[in-house]
mmCIF file of C-alpha atoms in Angstrom:
data_model
loop_
_atom_site.group_PDB
_atom_site.id
_atom_site.type_symbol
_atom_site.label_atom_id
_atom_site.label_comp_id
_atom_site.label_asym_id
_atom_site.label_seq_id
_atom_site.Cartn_x
_atom_site.Cartn_y
_atom_site.Cartn_z
ATOM 1 C CA UNK H 4 0.184 -0.147 -0.183
ATOM 2 C CA UNK H 5 1.075 3.410 -0.785
ATOM 3 C CA UNK H 6 2.982 5.297 2.174
ATOM 4 C CA UNK H 7 1.747 8.754 0.968
ATOM 5 C CA UNK H 8 -1.297 8.696 2.985
ATOM 6 C CA UNK H 9 0.476 7.858 5.890
ATOM 7 C CA UNK H 10 3.364 10.388 5.586
ATOM 8 C CA UNK H 11 0.511 13.146 4.723
ATOM 9 C CA UNK H 12 -1.314 12.351 7.771
ATOM 10 C CA UNK H 13 1.563 12.675 9.817
ATOM 11 C CA UNK H 14 1.878 16.244 8.396
ATOM 12 C CA UNK H 15 -1.590 17.166 8.141
ATOM 13 C CA UNK H 16 -3.156 15.611 11.187
ATOM 14 C CA UNK H 17 -1.232 17.854 13.533
ATOM 15 C CA UNK H 18 -2.051 21.094 11.330
ATOM 16 C CA UNK H 19 -5.873 20.324 11.154
ATOM 17 C CA UNK H 20 -5.737 19.965 15.092
ATOM 18 C CA UNK H 21 -4.235 23.025 15.597
ATOM 19 C CA UNK H 22 -6.527 24.965 13.436
ATOM 20 C CA UNK H 23 -9.616 23.562 14.893
ATOM 21 C CA UNK H 24 -8.547 24.146 18.733
ATOM 22 C CA UNK H 25 -6.539 27.383 18.204
ATOM 23 C CA UNK H 26 -9.847 29.041 17.058
ATOM 24 C CA UNK H 27 -11.797 27.943 19.991
ATOM 25 C CA UNK H 28 -11.816 31.110 22.122
ATOM 26 C CA UNK H 29 -13.088 33.251 19.322
ATOM 27 C CA UNK H 30 -16.309 31.006 18.523
ATOM 28 C CA UNK H 31 -19.223 32.176 20.269
ATOM 29 C CA UNK H 32 -20.017 29.080 22.531
ATOM 30 C CA UNK H 33 -23.856 27.868 22.324
ATOM 31 C CA UNK H 34 -26.082 29.038 24.523
ATOM 32 C CA UNK H 35 -27.920 25.991 25.393
ATOM 33 C CA UNK H 36 -26.122 23.485 27.824
ATOM 34 C CA UNK H 37 -26.931 20.781 25.552
ATOM 35 C CA UNK H 38 -25.466 22.442 22.575
ATOM 36 C CA UNK H 39 -22.402 23.044 24.598
ATOM 37 C CA UNK H 40 -22.012 19.680 25.346
ATOM 38 C CA UNK H 41 -22.448 18.584 21.852
ATOM 39 C CA UNK H 42 -19.693 20.841 20.586
ATOM 40 C CA UNK H 43 -17.288 19.704 23.583
ATOM 41 C CA UNK H 44 -18.167 15.823 22.654
ATOM 42 C CA UNK H 45 -17.343 16.542 18.982
ATOM 43 C CA UNK H 46 -14.043 18.341 19.898
ATOM 44 C CA UNK H 47 -13.162 15.537 22.168
ATOM 45 C CA UNK H 48 -13.853 12.815 19.472
ATOM 46 C CA UNK H 49 -12.045 14.563 16.653
ATOM 47 C CA UNK H 50 -8.881 14.975 18.782
ATOM 48 C CA UNK H 51 -8.864 11.625 20.086
ATOM 49 C CA UNK H 52 -9.253 10.380 16.097
ATOM 50 C CA UNK H 53 -6.612 12.797 15.284
ATOM 51 C CA UNK H 54 -4.157 11.561 18.171
ATOM 52 C CA UNK H 55 -4.957 7.798 17.077
ATOM 53 C CA UNK H 56 -4.499 8.673 13.136
ATOM 54 C CA UNK H 57 -1.090 10.755 14.273
ATOM 55 C CA UNK H 58 0.022 7.436 15.701
ATOM 56 C CA UNK H 59 -1.247 4.798 13.600
ATOM 57 C CA UNK H 60 0.477 6.644 10.895
ATOM 58 C CA UNK H 61 3.517 6.956 12.711
ATOM 59 C CA UNK H 62 3.444 3.352 13.358
ATOM 60 C CA UNK H 63 3.337 2.439 9.930
ATOM 61 C CA UNK H 64 5.999 4.785 8.615
ATOM 62 C CA UNK H 65 8.241 3.473 11.510
ATOM 63 C CA UNK H 66 7.530 -0.120 9.770
ATOM 64 C CA UNK H 67 6.437 -0.996 13.381
ATOM 65 C CA UNK H 68 2.684 -1.731 12.015
ATOM 66 C CA UNK H 69 1.593 -2.905 8.691
ATOM 67 C CA UNK H 70 -0.673 -1.056 6.433
ATOM 68 C CA UNK H 71 -4.004 -2.290 5.411
ATOM 69 C CA UNK H 72 -7.590 -1.424 5.215
ATOM 70 C CA UNK H 73 -8.345 -0.706 9.016
ATOM 71 C CA UNK H 74 -5.379 1.674 9.518
ATOM 72 C CA UNK H 75 -6.295 3.555 6.291
ATOM 73 C CA UNK H 76 -9.925 3.647 6.939
ATOM 74 C CA UNK H 77 -8.567 5.599 10.647
ATOM 75 C CA UNK H 78 -6.669 8.033 8.752
ATOM 76 C CA UNK H 79 -9.430 8.919 6.184
ATOM 77 C CA UNK H 80 -12.062 9.112 8.523
ATOM 78 C CA UNK H 81 -9.728 11.352 10.805
ATOM 79 C CA UNK H 82 -8.993 13.764 8.228
ATOM 80 C CA UNK H 83 -12.497 13.639 6.773
ATOM 81 C CA UNK H 84 -13.979 14.411 9.778
ATOM 82 C CA UNK H 85 -11.539 17.148 10.703
ATOM 83 C CA UNK H 86 -11.759 18.919 7.492
ATOM 84 C CA UNK H 87 -15.491 19.009 7.922
ATOM 85 C CA UNK H 88 -15.684 20.298 11.447
ATOM 86 C CA UNK H 89 -13.115 22.894 10.171
ATOM 87 C CA UNK H 90 -15.589 24.026 7.238
ATOM 88 C CA UNK H 91 -18.569 24.207 9.679
ATOM 89 C CA UNK H 92 -16.284 26.327 11.779
ATOM 90 C CA UNK H 93 -15.517 28.680 8.573
ATOM 91 C CA UNK H 94 -19.311 28.800 7.914
ATOM 92 C CA UNK H 95 -19.970 29.814 11.337
ATOM 93 C CA UNK H 96 -17.390 32.469 11.269
ATOM 94 C CA UNK H 97 -18.926 33.865 7.885
ATOM 95 C CA UNK H 98 -22.097 33.812 9.314
ATOM 96 C CA UNK H 99 -21.078 36.069 12.323
ATOM 97 C CA UNK H 100 -19.295 38.440 10.200
ATOM 98 C CA UNK H 101 -22.055 38.889 7.887
ATOM 99 C CA UNK H 102 -24.003 39.412 11.077
ATOM 100 C CA UNK H 103 -21.899 41.936 12.536
ATOM 101 C CA UNK H 104 -21.705 43.704 9.036
ATOM 102 C CA UNK H 105 -25.626 43.972 8.853
ATOM 103 C CA UNK H 106 -25.502 45.214 12.587
ATOM 104 C CA UNK H 107 -22.807 48.099 11.840
ATOM 105 C CA UNK H 108 -24.671 49.135 8.576
ATOM 106 C CA UNK H 109 -28.114 49.619 9.990
ATOM 107 C CA UNK H 110 -29.690 46.555 8.604
ATOM 108 C CA UNK H 111 -29.407 47.495 5.260
#
């Protein structure tokens, strides 16, 4: 199996996790307690997946473990999940900036 996936994951996963969690203080937390719990759970799941994907990739690149479908699925699921969460955060930021712009311009 091609090592490019695992080598790329070792480079991309830490950057994605930094991008996801670096932005947390600037995002308005959801008002309801249930929504806060859901957001916290999502962040924990993606952090755990990211760490697992990084460790699996490192083990395969170091030739400790052998590549296969399960390790590839873990890495692809992590990359897909982190990119999806990052995309949602970007959309939330655009929506928030649009609301601020409307408030500044008097609702025009």
